[in-house]
């Protein structure tokens, strides 16, 4: 179990490179199952959700080859999953459902896992597949599917990212025109569509609320480099904001981060954009309000890091978390460190300006863990961040390593549950 020893840090300084996006790589790995020849994905970071997703694909019969930072997937002998274990490790495992419905007439997929930030049902995924002619039933922790998939006009009751991705993948090999209305518009959806079109798919409107797909007979394997991770970039931007830093995020895409950049500028940071990335200087001083929404609204995945920023600003910040119903678990730990935060359902009020004091706190989910690592940078003394389920390593390829490269002082110790650090 990783235990992070985090010391109070002076202003972060320097340049750091942004990795390829976790939430772009995962659906593209799933989409490889649709191709008739090997797919190579470049610059794949080393975090555990990727390893888990590759295990999911192996259990569906795909051959996987990982060489330094690229992954080659050969989807020849596709079959319904044999081993349920990897599916429970992450939410994105459900993204093999669309490709399997497109290529097999029947089968079953274990229900997914993922951060405990809400109930996270898959009803929108299944409603869309049923509109495409599939019969789906949930039994003994599996989704069973059967039928011959056909084109359809689909309306999503909520612009679910995963449901949009699953239905887009289900439609690309399905004869005829499929329309997905009220689709999610995230950059990761556009990247998935770019990958599929490079492989021969015919897709229009990705990134808008209406996606139109004209099914083709086959997709060929391609080489592809996904987009940079706007959430990693946003997390590092928040770290700079609380330490009065001066950093450069190489490879960041400002056009994917508009809502965050507006908020940080509103709070007093100086941010310059250029073709290579983002320069951020100064502290976030003024309080701000955060209302999480589907893209291009403020991303729910940066709500927790921004709450740490709000703790350091003058005045009261109001947070409204509209995407997940249980995404304030980090507030409890921030209060243990001296923050003044009141949460009531989807609402959180943060009274800024309270000094944070180092404490022993626990990562409850991926982004909460990142928010607490950031809080340790500004807390007096030392903060001990226990990550009992290795949440942080699921979605960041060495967040502490990148922060240390900018001047932080974070030591990661792999402790056993009987380690003295946990028993004192
Ligand atoms: C993706 O999750 C991301 N994960 C999440 O990132 C991100 O927070 C989320 O999109 C929203 O942007 C990946 O891409 C792997 P949703 P996903 O379907 O697809 C409800 C991270 O930290 N819903 O858009 O699961 C759902 O319960 C992770 O990197 C249904 O009710 O998100 C939630 O309240 C966390 N029924 C809301 O919609 C459904 O069938 C948004 O879910 C599907 C979703």
Short mmCIF file of C-alpha atoms and ligand atoms in Angstrom, two decimals, residues 22-23 26 91-92 95 115 117 119-125 158-163 165 186 230 300-301 323-325 327 366-367, ligand 1:
data_model
loop_
_atom_site.label_atom_id
_atom_site.label_comp_id
_atom_site.label_asym_id
_atom_site.label_seq_id
_atom_site.Cartn_x
_atom_site.Cartn_y
_atom_site.Cartn_z
CA UNK A 22 -6.23 7.99 -19.26
CA UNK A 23 -9.83 8.53 -20.35
CA UNK A 26 -9.06 3.29 -22.17
CA UNK A 91 -15.28 1.35 -14.68
CA UNK A 92 -13.90 1.37 -18.25
CA UNK A 95 -16.48 -0.37 -22.74
CA UNK A 115 -14.24 4.65 -7.86
CA UNK A 117 -18.08 8.24 -6.19
CA UNK A 119 -23.91 4.34 -7.81
CA UNK A 120 -22.75 4.49 -11.46
CA UNK A 121 -25.43 2.33 -13.15
CA UNK A 122 -25.20 1.32 -16.83
CA UNK A 123 -28.87 1.74 -17.71
CA UNK A 124 -28.16 4.33 -20.43
CA UNK A 125 -25.64 1.97 -22.07
CA UNK A 158 -28.08 11.94 -19.91
CA UNK A 159 -24.94 12.71 -21.99
CA UNK A 160 -23.07 9.80 -20.44
CA UNK A 161 -19.42 9.61 -21.58
CA UNK A 162 -19.23 5.83 -21.31
CA UNK A 163 -22.62 5.21 -22.93
CA UNK A 165 -18.44 5.60 -26.31
CA UNK A 186 -15.82 15.38 -24.16
CA UNK A 230 -6.53 17.51 -19.49
CA UNK A 300 -16.15 16.76 -12.25
CA UNK A 301 -12.69 15.13 -12.21
CA UNK A 323 -22.40 14.63 -12.11
CA UNK A 324 -21.77 12.16 -9.25
CA UNK A 325 -23.78 11.88 -6.05
CA UNK A 327 -17.92 13.00 -4.74
CA UNK A 366 -8.51 8.68 -7.52
CA UNK A 367 -9.14 12.43 -7.68
C1 LIG B 1 -16.21 8.91 -17.40
O1 LIG B 1 -16.90 8.05 -16.51
C2 LIG B 1 -14.81 9.06 -16.83
N1 LIG B 1 -14.17 7.74 -16.77
C3 LIG B 1 -14.89 9.65 -15.42
O2 LIG B 1 -13.56 9.83 -14.95
C4 LIG B 1 -15.58 11.01 -15.50
O3 LIG B 1 -15.71 11.55 -14.21
C5 LIG B 1 -16.97 10.83 -16.15
O4 LIG B 1 -16.83 10.21 -17.45
C6 LIG B 1 -17.69 12.16 -16.33
O5 LIG B 1 -16.92 13.00 -17.11
C7 LIG B 1 -13.64 7.23 -17.91
O6 LIG B 1 -13.71 7.81 -18.97
C8 LIG B 1 -12.98 5.89 -17.77
P1 LIG B 1 -20.74 8.98 -17.20
P2 LIG B 1 -18.35 7.43 -16.92
O7 LIG B 1 -21.28 7.75 -17.83
O8 LIG B 1 -18.36 7.13 -18.36
C9 LIG B 1 -24.62 8.46 -14.55
C10 LIG B 1 -11.78 9.67 -13.43
O9 LIG B 1 -11.57 10.13 -12.30
N2 LIG B 1 -24.91 7.33 -15.46
O10 LIG B 1 -20.67 10.23 -18.00
O11 LIG B 1 -18.67 6.37 -15.97
C11 LIG B 1 -23.44 8.15 -13.66
O12 LIG B 1 -23.85 7.41 -12.52
C12 LIG B 1 -13.14 9.10 -13.77
O13 LIG B 1 -10.93 9.65 -14.37
C13 LIG B 1 -26.15 6.68 -15.33
O14 LIG B 1 -26.97 7.03 -14.49
O15 LIG B 1 -19.28 8.71 -16.64
C14 LIG B 1 -22.93 9.52 -13.30
O16 LIG B 1 -23.70 10.03 -12.24
C15 LIG B 1 -14.11 9.20 -12.63
N3 LIG B 1 -26.42 5.64 -16.16
C16 LIG B 1 -23.20 10.33 -14.57
O17 LIG B 1 -24.19 9.60 -15.30
C17 LIG B 1 -25.52 5.22 -17.10
O18 LIG B 1 -25.84 4.26 -17.85
C18 LIG B 1 -21.97 10.50 -15.45
O19 LIG B 1 -21.53 9.22 -15.83
C19 LIG B 1 -24.29 5.89 -17.22
C20 LIG B 1 -24.01 6.95 -16.39
#
